[in-house]
mmCIF file of C-alpha atoms in Angstrom:
data_model
loop_
_atom_site.group_PDB
_atom_site.id
_atom_site.type_symbol
_atom_site.label_atom_id
_atom_site.label_comp_id
_atom_site.label_asym_id
_atom_site.label_seq_id
_atom_site.Cartn_x
_atom_site.Cartn_y
_atom_site.Cartn_z
ATOM 1 C CA UNK M 226 -27.487 16.826 -6.647
ATOM 2 C CA UNK M 227 -24.040 18.253 -5.952
ATOM 3 C CA UNK M 228 -23.957 16.386 -2.634
ATOM 4 C CA UNK M 229 -24.514 13.043 -4.406
ATOM 5 C CA UNK M 230 -21.812 13.791 -6.974
ATOM 6 C CA UNK M 231 -19.332 14.761 -4.245
ATOM 7 C CA UNK M 232 -20.005 11.563 -2.287
ATOM 8 C CA UNK M 233 -19.524 9.369 -5.378
ATOM 9 C CA UNK M 234 -16.331 11.136 -6.387
ATOM 10 C CA UNK M 235 -14.829 10.786 -2.903
ATOM 11 C CA UNK M 236 -15.520 7.034 -2.839
ATOM 12 C CA UNK M 237 -13.972 6.557 -6.287
ATOM 13 C CA UNK M 238 -10.870 8.633 -5.598
ATOM 14 C CA UNK M 239 -10.173 7.111 -2.175
ATOM 15 C CA UNK M 240 -10.198 3.635 -3.762
ATOM 16 C CA UNK M 241 -8.054 4.662 -6.746
ATOM 17 C CA UNK M 242 -5.670 7.488 -5.993
ATOM 18 C CA UNK M 243 -3.364 5.824 -3.467
ATOM 19 C CA UNK M 244 -2.635 2.898 -5.795
ATOM 20 C CA UNK M 245 -1.377 5.035 -8.656
ATOM 21 C CA UNK M 246 2.290 5.707 -9.335
ATOM 22 C CA UNK M 247 1.604 9.124 -10.825
ATOM 23 C CA UNK M 248 4.900 9.531 -12.676
ATOM 24 C CA UNK M 249 6.639 8.044 -15.693
ATOM 25 C CA UNK M 250 9.636 10.360 -15.481
ATOM 26 C CA UNK M 251 13.229 9.299 -14.748
ATOM 27 C CA UNK M 252 13.585 12.669 -12.998
ATOM 28 C CA UNK M 253 11.333 11.285 -10.246
ATOM 29 C CA UNK M 254 14.484 9.396 -9.149
ATOM 30 C CA UNK M 255 15.624 12.581 -7.412
ATOM 31 C CA UNK M 256 14.396 13.924 -4.078
ATOM 32 C CA UNK M 257 10.839 12.846 -3.305
ATOM 33 C CA UNK M 258 9.870 12.593 -6.978
ATOM 34 C CA UNK M 259 8.022 14.732 -9.470
ATOM 35 C CA UNK M 260 5.986 17.689 -8.251
ATOM 36 C CA UNK M 261 2.445 16.504 -9.026
ATOM 37 C CA UNK M 262 0.037 19.294 -8.140
ATOM 38 C CA UNK M 263 0.546 22.433 -10.228
ATOM 39 C CA UNK M 264 -2.877 24.021 -9.748
ATOM 40 C CA UNK M 265 -6.443 23.401 -10.786
ATOM 41 C CA UNK M 266 -7.233 22.799 -14.455
ATOM 42 C CA UNK M 267 -8.296 26.453 -14.732
ATOM 43 C CA UNK M 268 -4.928 27.657 -13.366
ATOM 44 C CA UNK M 269 -2.853 25.251 -15.443
ATOM 45 C CA UNK M 270 -4.618 26.302 -18.639
ATOM 46 C CA UNK M 271 -3.355 29.836 -17.948
ATOM 47 C CA UNK M 272 0.300 28.875 -17.515
ATOM 48 C CA UNK M 273 -0.145 28.107 -13.817
ATOM 49 C CA UNK M 274 -0.879 31.648 -12.602
ATOM 50 C CA UNK M 275 -2.786 31.850 -9.316
ATOM 51 C CA UNK M 276 -3.253 35.633 -9.083
ATOM 52 C CA UNK M 277 -6.803 35.534 -10.491
ATOM 53 C CA UNK M 278 -9.671 35.052 -8.030
ATOM 54 C CA UNK M 279 -13.448 35.220 -8.433
ATOM 55 C CA UNK M 280 -16.609 34.141 -6.624
ATOM 56 C CA UNK M 281 -17.272 30.751 -8.275
ATOM 57 C CA UNK M 282 -13.903 29.001 -8.789
ATOM 58 C CA UNK M 283 -11.479 27.316 -6.414
ATOM 59 C CA UNK M 284 -7.888 28.524 -6.430
ATOM 60 C CA UNK M 285 -5.984 25.995 -4.332
ATOM 61 C CA UNK M 286 -2.649 27.813 -4.663
ATOM 62 C CA UNK M 287 -4.011 31.066 -3.218
ATOM 63 C CA UNK M 288 -6.052 30.592 -0.006
ATOM 64 C CA UNK M 289 -6.866 34.319 0.159
ATOM 65 C CA UNK M 290 -9.179 33.785 -2.827
ATOM 66 C CA UNK M 291 -11.631 32.056 -0.460
ATOM 67 C CA UNK M 292 -12.566 35.504 0.886
ATOM 68 C CA UNK M 293 -14.243 36.150 -2.479
ATOM 69 C CA UNK M 294 -16.108 32.827 -2.741
ATOM 70 C CA UNK M 295 -19.881 33.239 -2.894
ATOM 71 C CA UNK M 296 -21.115 29.779 -3.906
ATOM 72 C CA UNK M 297 -20.292 26.346 -2.539
ATOM 73 C CA UNK M 298 -17.834 24.968 -5.083
ATOM 74 C CA UNK M 299 -16.738 21.381 -5.599
ATOM 75 C CA UNK M 300 -13.768 20.624 -7.839
ATOM 76 C CA UNK M 301 -12.227 17.359 -8.987
ATOM 77 C CA UNK M 302 -9.588 16.840 -11.662
ATOM 78 C CA UNK M 303 -7.433 14.268 -13.430
ATOM 79 C CA UNK M 304 -4.496 14.321 -15.822
ATOM 80 C CA UNK M 305 -3.265 12.215 -18.759
ATOM 81 C CA UNK M 306 0.505 12.478 -19.210
ATOM 82 C CA UNK M 307 2.415 11.308 -22.300
ATOM 83 C CA UNK M 308 6.206 11.634 -22.280
ATOM 84 C CA UNK M 309 8.824 11.098 -24.972
ATOM 85 C CA UNK M 310 12.219 10.385 -23.381
ATOM 86 C CA UNK M 311 15.460 10.903 -25.277
ATOM 87 C CA UNK M 312 19.155 10.426 -24.544
ATOM 88 C CA UNK M 313 22.096 10.841 -26.892
ATOM 89 C CA UNK M 314 21.744 7.165 -27.931
ATOM 90 C CA UNK M 315 18.090 6.128 -27.692
ATOM 91 C CA UNK M 316 14.430 7.116 -27.368
ATOM 92 C CA UNK M 317 11.547 5.777 -25.298
ATOM 93 C CA UNK M 318 7.975 6.822 -24.548
ATOM 94 C CA UNK M 319 5.585 6.330 -21.659
ATOM 95 C CA UNK M 320 2.165 7.511 -20.487
ATOM 96 C CA UNK M 321 -0.205 7.338 -17.529
ATOM 97 C CA UNK M 322 -3.448 8.768 -16.163
ATOM 98 C CA UNK M 323 -3.606 10.126 -12.629
ATOM 99 C CA UNK M 324 -5.940 11.795 -10.170
ATOM 100 C CA UNK M 325 -5.002 15.463 -9.596
ATOM 101 C CA UNK M 326 -7.164 16.849 -6.798
ATOM 102 C CA UNK M 327 -10.522 16.866 -5.067
ATOM 103 C CA UNK M 328 -11.631 19.873 -3.031
ATOM 104 C CA UNK M 329 -14.691 21.587 -1.619
ATOM 105 C CA UNK M 330 -14.973 25.317 -0.954
ATOM 106 C CA UNK M 331 -17.742 26.754 1.219
ATOM 107 C CA UNK M 332 -18.597 30.439 1.780
ATOM 108 C CA UNK M 333 -19.361 31.031 5.461
ATOM 109 C CA UNK M 334 -20.747 34.540 5.108
ATOM 110 C CA UNK M 335 -19.302 37.944 6.053
ATOM 111 C CA UNK M 336 -16.517 37.583 3.443
ATOM 112 C CA UNK M 337 -15.221 34.395 5.063
ATOM 113 C CA UNK M 338 -14.671 31.153 3.141
ATOM 114 C CA UNK M 339 -13.144 27.778 3.797
ATOM 115 C CA UNK M 340 -11.985 24.782 1.770
ATOM 116 C CA UNK M 341 -10.660 21.307 2.347
ATOM 117 C CA UNK M 342 -9.485 18.585 0.032
ATOM 118 C CA UNK M 343 -6.952 15.997 -1.037
ATOM 119 C CA UNK M 344 -4.246 16.096 -3.707
ATOM 120 C CA UNK M 345 -1.042 14.217 -4.590
ATOM 121 C CA UNK M 346 2.011 16.400 -3.926
ATOM 122 C CA UNK M 347 4.881 14.354 -5.364
ATOM 123 C CA UNK M 348 5.093 11.021 -7.167
ATOM 124 C CA UNK M 349 7.841 8.519 -7.863
ATOM 125 C CA UNK M 350 7.679 6.102 -10.779
ATOM 126 C CA UNK M 351 10.931 5.229 -12.542
ATOM 127 C CA UNK M 352 12.886 2.229 -13.804
ATOM 128 C CA UNK M 353 16.421 2.845 -15.015
ATOM 129 C CA UNK M 354 18.833 0.153 -16.212
ATOM 130 C CA UNK M 355 22.504 0.428 -17.128
ATOM 131 C CA UNK M 356 25.540 -1.717 -17.947
ATOM 132 C CA UNK M 357 28.991 -0.643 -16.738
ATOM 133 C CA UNK M 358 31.839 -2.365 -18.599
ATOM 134 C CA UNK M 359 34.664 -0.118 -17.396
ATOM 135 C CA UNK M 360 35.985 -2.601 -14.806
ATOM 136 C CA UNK M 361 37.411 -6.111 -15.019
ATOM 137 C CA UNK M 362 33.916 -7.531 -14.565
ATOM 138 C CA UNK M 363 30.920 -5.935 -16.239
ATOM 139 C CA UNK M 364 28.251 -4.685 -13.826
ATOM 140 C CA UNK M 365 24.513 -4.472 -14.472
ATOM 141 C CA UNK M 366 22.524 -1.990 -12.355
ATOM 142 C CA UNK M 367 18.782 -1.456 -12.098
ATOM 143 C CA UNK M 368 17.084 1.382 -10.210
ATOM 144 C CA UNK M 369 13.365 1.354 -9.438
ATOM 145 C CA UNK M 370 11.109 3.594 -7.387
ATOM 146 C CA UNK M 371 7.440 4.021 -6.585
ATOM 147 C CA UNK M 372 5.117 5.908 -4.247
ATOM 148 C CA UNK M 373 4.739 9.569 -3.382
ATOM 149 C CA UNK M 374 3.559 12.159 -0.886
ATOM 150 C CA UNK M 375 -0.069 13.311 -0.627
ATOM 151 C CA UNK M 376 -1.574 16.346 1.067
ATOM 152 C CA UNK M 377 -4.857 16.812 2.911
ATOM 153 C CA UNK M 378 -5.532 20.529 3.257
ATOM 154 C CA UNK M 379 -7.739 22.889 5.216
ATOM 155 C CA UNK M 380 -7.828 26.575 4.272
ATOM 156 C CA UNK M 381 -9.539 29.798 5.349
ATOM 157 C CA UNK M 382 -9.814 33.093 3.505
ATOM 158 C CA UNK M 383 -11.213 36.420 4.695
ATOM 159 C CA UNK M 384 -12.009 39.596 2.783
ATOM 160 C CA UNK M 385 -11.550 42.976 4.489
ATOM 161 C CA UNK M 386 -11.364 46.716 3.690
ATOM 162 C CA UNK M 387 -13.318 46.143 0.455
ATOM 163 C CA UNK M 388 -10.228 45.423 -1.630
ATOM 164 C CA UNK M 389 -8.120 42.974 0.402
ATOM 165 C CA UNK M 390 -8.304 39.271 1.199
ATOM 166 C CA UNK M 391 -6.010 37.260 3.416
ATOM 167 C CA UNK M 392 -5.749 33.495 3.640
ATOM 168 C CA UNK M 393 -3.974 30.604 5.317
ATOM 169 C CA UNK M 394 -3.725 26.943 4.365
ATOM 170 C CA UNK M 395 -2.551 23.976 6.441
ATOM 171 C CA UNK M 396 -1.464 20.710 4.796
ATOM 172 C CA UNK M 397 -1.032 17.340 6.415
ATOM 173 C CA UNK M 398 1.524 15.376 4.394
ATOM 174 C CA UNK M 399 1.497 11.586 4.261
ATOM 175 C CA UNK M 400 2.793 8.883 1.964
ATOM 176 C CA UNK M 401 5.352 6.165 1.336
ATOM 177 C CA UNK M 402 8.246 6.086 -1.133
ATOM 178 C CA UNK M 403 10.255 2.957 -1.944
ATOM 179 C CA UNK M 404 13.570 2.984 -3.820
ATOM 180 C CA UNK M 405 15.326 -0.196 -4.976
ATOM 181 C CA UNK M 406 18.836 -0.669 -6.348
ATOM 182 C CA UNK M 407 19.886 -4.039 -7.798
ATOM 183 C CA UNK M 408 23.485 -4.775 -8.842
ATOM 184 C CA UNK M 409 24.897 -7.822 -10.628
ATOM 185 C CA UNK M 410 28.518 -8.625 -11.434
ATOM 186 C CA UNK M 411 29.330 -10.842 -14.402
ATOM 187 C CA UNK M 412 30.190 -14.455 -13.451
ATOM 188 C CA UNK M 413 28.815 -13.976 -9.906
ATOM 189 C CA UNK M 414 25.819 -16.182 -9.095
ATOM 190 C CA UNK M 415 23.897 -13.742 -6.912
ATOM 191 C CA UNK M 416 23.329 -10.030 -7.116
ATOM 192 C CA UNK M 417 22.597 -7.513 -4.380
ATOM 193 C CA UNK M 418 19.287 -5.721 -3.850
ATOM 194 C CA UNK M 419 19.088 -2.720 -1.508
ATOM 195 C CA UNK M 420 15.567 -1.526 -0.695
ATOM 196 C CA UNK M 421 14.938 1.770 1.105
ATOM 197 C CA UNK M 422 11.450 2.703 2.297
ATOM 198 C CA UNK M 423 10.378 6.016 3.843
ATOM 199 C CA UNK M 424 6.991 6.777 5.391
ATOM 200 C CA UNK M 425 6.373 10.533 5.576
ATOM 201 C CA UNK M 426 4.073 12.521 7.842
ATOM 202 C CA UNK M 427 3.849 16.101 9.057
ATOM 203 C CA UNK M 428 2.363 19.545 8.500
ATOM 204 C CA UNK M 429 3.293 22.504 6.340
ATOM 205 C CA UNK M 430 1.606 25.875 5.819
ATOM 206 C CA UNK M 431 0.933 28.550 3.221
ATOM 207 C CA UNK M 432 -0.180 32.191 3.575
ATOM 208 C CA UNK M 433 -1.395 34.679 0.984
ATOM 209 C CA UNK M 434 -2.625 38.233 0.513
ATOM 210 C CA UNK M 435 -4.836 39.256 -2.415
ATOM 211 C CA UNK M 436 -5.758 42.751 -3.595
ATOM 212 C CA UNK M 437 -8.363 43.799 -6.170
ATOM 213 C CA UNK M 438 -9.400 47.319 -7.153
ATOM 214 C CA UNK M 439 -11.103 49.060 -10.056
ATOM 215 C CA UNK M 440 -8.491 51.198 -11.807
ATOM 216 C CA UNK M 441 -10.947 52.618 -14.328
ATOM 217 C CA UNK M 442 -14.501 51.879 -15.395
ATOM 218 C CA UNK M 443 -15.030 48.092 -15.669
ATOM 219 C CA UNK M 444 -11.259 47.399 -15.553
ATOM 220 C CA UNK M 445 -9.943 45.732 -12.407
ATOM 221 C CA UNK M 446 -6.427 45.215 -11.121
ATOM 222 C CA UNK M 447 -5.624 42.031 -9.171
ATOM 223 C CA UNK M 448 -2.420 41.224 -7.328
ATOM 224 C CA UNK M 449 -1.351 38.446 -4.954
ATOM 225 C CA UNK M 450 1.539 37.506 -2.700
ATOM 226 C CA UNK M 451 1.864 33.866 -1.583
ATOM 227 C CA UNK M 452 4.394 32.725 1.021
ATOM 228 C CA UNK M 453 5.262 29.178 2.065
ATOM 229 C CA UNK M 454 7.652 29.036 5.037
ATOM 230 C CA UNK M 455 10.373 26.395 5.315
ATOM 231 C CA UNK M 456 9.261 23.318 7.191
ATOM 232 C CA UNK M 457 10.216 19.760 7.916
ATOM 233 C CA UNK M 458 8.204 16.565 8.061
ATOM 234 C CA UNK M 459 9.054 13.254 9.714
ATOM 235 C CA UNK M 460 10.464 10.349 7.711
ATOM 236 C CA UNK M 461 10.260 6.877 9.290
ATOM 237 C CA UNK M 462 12.785 4.734 7.425
ATOM 238 C CA UNK M 463 13.680 1.091 6.852
ATOM 239 C CA UNK M 464 16.386 -0.611 4.791
ATOM 240 C CA UNK M 465 16.925 -4.204 3.717
ATOM 241 C CA UNK M 466 19.696 -5.963 1.779
ATOM 242 C CA UNK M 467 19.012 -9.141 -0.151
ATOM 243 C CA UNK M 468 21.001 -11.671 -2.141
ATOM 244 C CA UNK M 469 18.970 -12.086 -5.342
ATOM 245 C CA UNK M 470 18.857 -13.813 -8.696
ATOM 246 C CA UNK M 471 16.837 -12.889 -11.762
ATOM 247 C CA UNK M 472 14.071 -14.973 -13.281
ATOM 248 C CA UNK M 473 13.148 -15.131 -16.956
ATOM 249 C CA UNK M 474 11.012 -11.978 -16.745
ATOM 250 C CA UNK M 475 13.825 -9.940 -15.163
ATOM 251 C CA UNK M 476 12.342 -9.809 -11.650
ATOM 252 C CA UNK M 477 14.507 -10.209 -8.573
ATOM 253 C CA UNK M 478 14.083 -13.440 -6.581
ATOM 254 C CA UNK M 479 15.563 -13.090 -3.067
ATOM 255 C CA UNK M 480 17.390 -16.046 -1.549
ATOM 256 C CA UNK M 481 18.305 -14.222 1.667
ATOM 257 C CA UNK M 482 17.170 -10.913 3.161
ATOM 258 C CA UNK M 483 18.496 -8.987 6.140
ATOM 259 C CA UNK M 484 16.778 -6.000 7.727
ATOM 260 C CA UNK M 485 19.300 -3.299 8.638
ATOM 261 C CA UNK M 486 19.087 -1.724 12.104
ATOM 262 C CA UNK M 487 19.073 2.019 11.410
ATOM 263 C CA UNK M 488 18.754 3.100 15.031
ATOM 264 C CA UNK M 489 22.484 2.887 15.643
ATOM 265 C CA UNK M 490 23.323 5.584 13.072
ATOM 266 C CA UNK M 491 20.226 7.715 13.719
ATOM 267 C CA UNK M 492 18.573 7.000 10.361
ATOM 268 C CA UNK M 493 15.515 5.157 11.696
ATOM 269 C CA UNK M 494 13.652 8.467 12.030
ATOM 270 C CA UNK M 495 14.855 11.541 10.135
ATOM 271 C CA UNK M 496 13.448 14.741 8.693
ATOM 272 C CA UNK M 497 12.614 15.818 5.176
ATOM 273 C CA UNK M 498 13.388 19.523 4.893
ATOM 274 C CA UNK M 499 10.913 21.424 2.701
ATOM 275 C CA UNK M 500 12.128 24.785 1.333
ATOM 276 C CA UNK M 501 10.395 28.140 1.650
ATOM 277 C CA UNK M 502 8.963 29.838 -1.434
ATOM 278 C CA UNK M 503 7.489 33.173 -2.505
ATOM 279 C CA UNK M 504 5.305 34.136 -5.446
ATOM 280 C CA UNK M 505 4.184 37.539 -6.708
ATOM 281 C CA UNK M 506 1.387 37.978 -9.234
ATOM 282 C CA UNK M 507 -0.206 40.914 -11.034
ATOM 283 C CA UNK M 508 -2.975 41.134 -13.627
ATOM 284 C CA UNK M 509 -5.759 43.237 -15.083
ATOM 285 C CA UNK M 510 -9.101 42.359 -16.600
ATOM 286 C CA UNK M 511 -12.726 43.127 -17.202
ATOM 287 C CA UNK M 512 -15.154 41.287 -14.933
ATOM 288 C CA UNK M 513 -16.725 38.203 -16.557
ATOM 289 C CA UNK M 514 -15.012 39.043 -19.873
ATOM 290 C CA UNK M 515 -11.208 38.849 -19.922
ATOM 291 C CA UNK M 516 -8.102 38.754 -17.775
ATOM 292 C CA UNK M 517 -4.345 38.677 -18.336
ATOM 293 C CA UNK M 518 -1.760 38.224 -15.617
ATOM 294 C CA UNK M 519 1.836 37.305 -14.858
ATOM 295 C CA UNK M 520 3.470 35.625 -11.900
ATOM 296 C CA UNK M 521 7.007 35.107 -10.614
ATOM 297 C CA UNK M 522 7.883 32.442 -8.050
ATOM 298 C CA UNK M 523 11.148 31.664 -6.319
ATOM 299 C CA UNK M 524 11.736 28.612 -4.154
ATOM 300 C CA UNK M 525 14.760 28.045 -1.918
ATOM 301 C CA UNK M 526 15.235 24.472 -3.156
ATOM 302 C CA UNK M 527 18.957 24.741 -2.452
ATOM 303 C CA UNK M 528 17.850 24.154 1.160
ATOM 304 C CA UNK M 529 16.084 20.878 0.298
ATOM 305 C CA UNK M 530 17.506 18.032 2.352
ATOM 306 C CA UNK M 531 16.700 14.362 2.742
ATOM 307 C CA UNK M 532 18.710 13.015 5.682
ATOM 308 C CA UNK M 533 18.078 9.373 4.720
ATOM 309 C CA UNK M 534 18.746 9.175 0.969
ATOM 310 C CA UNK M 535 21.001 11.179 -1.312
ATOM 311 C CA UNK M 536 21.817 10.739 -5.002
ATOM 312 C CA UNK M 537 25.334 10.821 -6.411
ATOM 313 C CA UNK M 538 24.706 12.951 -9.513
ATOM 314 C CA UNK M 539 21.824 15.093 -8.232
ATOM 315 C CA UNK M 540 22.013 18.385 -6.359
ATOM 316 C CA UNK M 541 19.827 21.450 -5.846
ATOM 317 C CA UNK M 542 19.882 25.168 -6.478
ATOM 318 C CA UNK M 543 17.191 27.793 -5.900
ATOM 319 C CA UNK M 544 14.277 27.388 -8.306
ATOM 320 C CA UNK M 545 12.413 30.117 -10.152
ATOM 321 C CA UNK M 546 9.378 30.131 -12.391
ATOM 322 C CA UNK M 547 7.795 32.803 -14.574
ATOM 323 C CA UNK M 548 4.225 32.314 -15.797
ATOM 324 C CA UNK M 549 1.890 34.390 -17.921
ATOM 325 C CA UNK M 550 -1.680 33.635 -18.964
ATOM 326 C CA UNK M 551 -5.260 34.739 -19.174
ATOM 327 C CA UNK M 552 -8.778 34.043 -20.394
ATOM 328 C CA UNK M 553 -11.473 35.492 -22.612
ATOM 329 C CA UNK M 554 -15.269 35.040 -22.580
ATOM 330 C CA UNK M 555 -16.933 36.491 -25.721
ATOM 331 C CA UNK M 556 -20.347 37.027 -24.057
ATOM 332 C CA UNK M 557 -20.861 35.374 -20.663
ATOM 333 C CA UNK M 558 -24.680 35.820 -20.623
ATOM 334 C CA UNK M 559 -25.407 35.080 -24.301
ATOM 335 C CA UNK M 560 -28.715 33.309 -24.935
ATOM 336 C CA UNK M 561 -28.104 32.702 -28.636
ATOM 337 C CA UNK M 562 -24.670 31.030 -28.710
ATOM 338 C CA UNK M 563 -23.253 28.428 -26.353
ATOM 339 C CA UNK M 564 -19.696 29.037 -27.607
ATOM 340 C CA UNK M 565 -19.891 32.712 -26.691
ATOM 341 C CA UNK M 566 -20.331 31.637 -23.061
ATOM 342 C CA UNK M 567 -17.272 29.367 -23.158
ATOM 343 C CA UNK M 568 -14.129 30.533 -21.331
ATOM 344 C CA UNK M 569 -11.038 30.381 -23.572
ATOM 345 C CA UNK M 570 -7.738 30.131 -21.675
ATOM 346 C CA UNK M 571 -4.082 30.297 -22.749
ATOM 347 C CA UNK M 572 -0.735 30.531 -20.960
ATOM 348 C CA UNK M 573 2.937 29.646 -20.827
ATOM 349 C CA UNK M 574 5.637 29.063 -18.222
ATOM 350 C CA UNK M 575 9.422 29.037 -18.126
ATOM 351 C CA UNK M 576 11.095 27.499 -15.089
ATOM 352 C CA UNK M 577 14.435 26.684 -13.598
ATOM 353 C CA UNK M 578 13.286 23.627 -11.622
ATOM 354 C CA UNK M 579 15.946 23.746 -8.892
ATOM 355 C CA UNK M 580 17.215 20.255 -9.744
ATOM 356 C CA UNK M 581 20.762 19.910 -11.063
ATOM 357 C CA UNK M 582 21.893 16.691 -12.773
ATOM 358 C CA UNK M 583 25.619 16.304 -13.381
ATOM 359 C CA UNK M 584 25.909 19.905 -12.085
ATOM 360 C CA UNK M 585 23.741 21.210 -14.950
ATOM 361 C CA UNK M 586 20.379 22.929 -14.150
ATOM 362 C CA UNK M 587 17.189 21.270 -15.398
ATOM 363 C CA UNK M 588 14.899 23.744 -17.197
ATOM 364 C CA UNK M 589 11.195 23.376 -17.993
ATOM 365 C CA UNK M 590 9.316 25.322 -20.669
ATOM 366 C CA UNK M 591 5.679 24.754 -21.573
ATOM 367 C CA UNK M 592 2.593 26.252 -23.202
ATOM 368 C CA UNK M 593 -1.039 25.536 -22.395
ATOM 369 C CA UNK M 594 -4.545 26.307 -23.485
ATOM 370 C CA UNK M 595 -7.982 25.215 -22.359
ATOM 371 C CA UNK M 596 -11.741 25.603 -22.433
ATOM 372 C CA UNK M 597 -14.218 26.223 -19.622
ATOM 373 C CA UNK M 598 -17.469 24.657 -20.859
ATOM 374 C CA UNK M 599 -20.672 25.822 -19.100
ATOM 375 C CA UNK M 600 -22.685 22.928 -17.698
ATOM 376 C CA UNK M 601 -25.444 24.283 -15.424
ATOM 377 C CA UNK M 602 -25.822 27.703 -13.850
ATOM 378 C CA UNK M 603 -22.240 28.624 -12.887
ATOM 379 C CA UNK M 604 -20.884 25.057 -13.034
ATOM 380 C CA UNK M 605 -18.447 24.094 -15.787
ATOM 381 C CA UNK M 606 -16.341 21.342 -17.291
ATOM 382 C CA UNK M 607 -12.733 22.380 -17.837
ATOM 383 C CA UNK M 608 -10.482 20.776 -20.451
ATOM 384 C CA UNK M 609 -6.875 21.789 -21.049
ATOM 385 C CA UNK M 610 -3.732 20.773 -22.911
ATOM 386 C CA UNK M 611 -0.139 21.511 -21.918
ATOM 387 C CA UNK M 612 2.958 20.648 -23.933
ATOM 388 C CA UNK M 613 6.595 21.410 -23.326
ATOM 389 C CA UNK M 614 10.144 20.234 -22.724
ATOM 390 C CA UNK M 615 12.134 19.481 -19.581
ATOM 391 C CA UNK M 616 15.865 18.857 -19.437
ATOM 392 C CA UNK M 617 18.242 18.127 -22.313
ATOM 393 C CA UNK M 618 20.636 15.409 -23.494
ATOM 394 C CA UNK M 619 23.688 17.516 -22.607
ATOM 395 C CA UNK M 620 26.304 15.674 -20.478
ATOM 396 C CA UNK M 621 24.509 12.338 -20.540
ATOM 397 C CA UNK M 622 21.176 13.634 -19.258
ATOM 398 C CA UNK M 623 17.613 12.885 -20.385
ATOM 399 C CA UNK M 624 15.335 15.161 -22.380
ATOM 400 C CA UNK M 625 11.586 14.930 -21.815
ATOM 401 C CA UNK M 626 9.019 16.184 -24.293
ATOM 402 C CA UNK M 627 5.667 16.004 -22.559
ATOM 403 C CA UNK M 628 1.987 16.350 -23.368
ATOM 404 C CA UNK M 629 -0.525 16.732 -20.534
ATOM 405 C CA UNK M 630 -4.270 16.579 -21.085
ATOM 406 C CA UNK M 631 -6.174 17.583 -17.972
ATOM 407 C CA UNK M 632 -9.854 17.665 -17.233
ATOM 408 C CA UNK M 633 -11.818 18.882 -14.232
ATOM 409 C CA UNK M 634 -15.373 19.378 -13.084
ATOM 410 C CA UNK M 635 -16.273 22.522 -11.130
ATOM 411 C CA UNK M 636 -19.757 22.359 -9.606
ATOM 412 C CA UNK M 637 -21.472 25.253 -7.841
ATOM 413 C CA UNK M 638 -24.404 25.202 -5.461
ATOM 414 C CA UNK M 639 -25.965 27.303 -2.718
ATOM 415 C CA UNK M 640 -25.579 25.930 0.811
ATOM 416 C CA UNK M 641 -26.509 27.484 4.160
ATOM 417 C CA UNK M 642 -27.435 30.891 2.672
ATOM 418 C CA UNK M 643 -30.728 32.026 1.214
ATOM 419 C CA UNK M 644 -29.489 34.855 -0.960
ATOM 420 C CA UNK M 645 -26.174 35.026 -2.776
ATOM 421 C CA UNK M 646 -25.087 37.527 -5.367
ATOM 422 C CA UNK M 647 -22.247 36.678 -7.708
#
């Protein structure tokens, strides 16, 4: 049965996911857009911590967890995002539904596990309009962007010395991002439209070490270190300039378009520089019953560099994120009450995103909670809610108040092995 469900989900997602914008945030104007994947629904419901690992759940942020996997596990998730946008003068709202991830983890025996899957990494989806009346002629500007970067991953994890697991993950990045800037001067018949398109491709890697030990009867300690080295991926670029007019619906109608030769200035093919990052997590819990953990991550986003496109009022500093969360299962093998077998999750995060707008850091604070609903055997349906705030209206910036509702299906089955013990 799980094989049929996996096949159907792959067909649906391959036909849907690459057409979605995936972001309704003006902050996706910067860099390569909003960071889309923040963990599985189970991780996100616990504030985003990835230190916890067990034998029946996928942890896509910590490849070392695959050394503990004992059942073939298929996971697929989606996210509904509602955002309230506010400036000093006005308010707007927007929403969308997006695919989050699809992945399959397979235990290979002898404490070795593997996984592969697909997930969106970043997404761009913005439309910003403004009127500048400071000059002799008023100027109307419109900025639009769409697209994003996706990742296909392959990971291996191996458990050794009873308490340790080590893992490595390789991502192939691919995707296209298009940015458009239209400008119109009052009393001038035609405006100017500049369209920049980048097609990205290349690999990046992640490594992790996980440790688990019993510190006293039934109480286990878990810790994890995850390292992502700096890398760069290829960006194949194109640029066009058009003379345009606007129709009644506000769309640009080109009357003349010229493709710009970027080879002369070396911008036809450039690199996107991805920063290195580290995370450290620690937690304690009772097996099958409860867990609480905390995690600190630092990313060298000050090293982020896009050789093709830069933004006038955006810059980068090193990012940091602190997360805390956990879960509780009242009675995991209860025969009398379904709700005693439900996993109850809660968490929070506080982050300095690394993005600076008008030289002011953009902060992100959020809280989350969720339910892991048993479906069959060890399979479960996971539902979570996350709400928080990003940015502020200080110095002409935008404040986002967001609500994310995410849902995932985690299915477990026994492949290739006759006897498995959880």
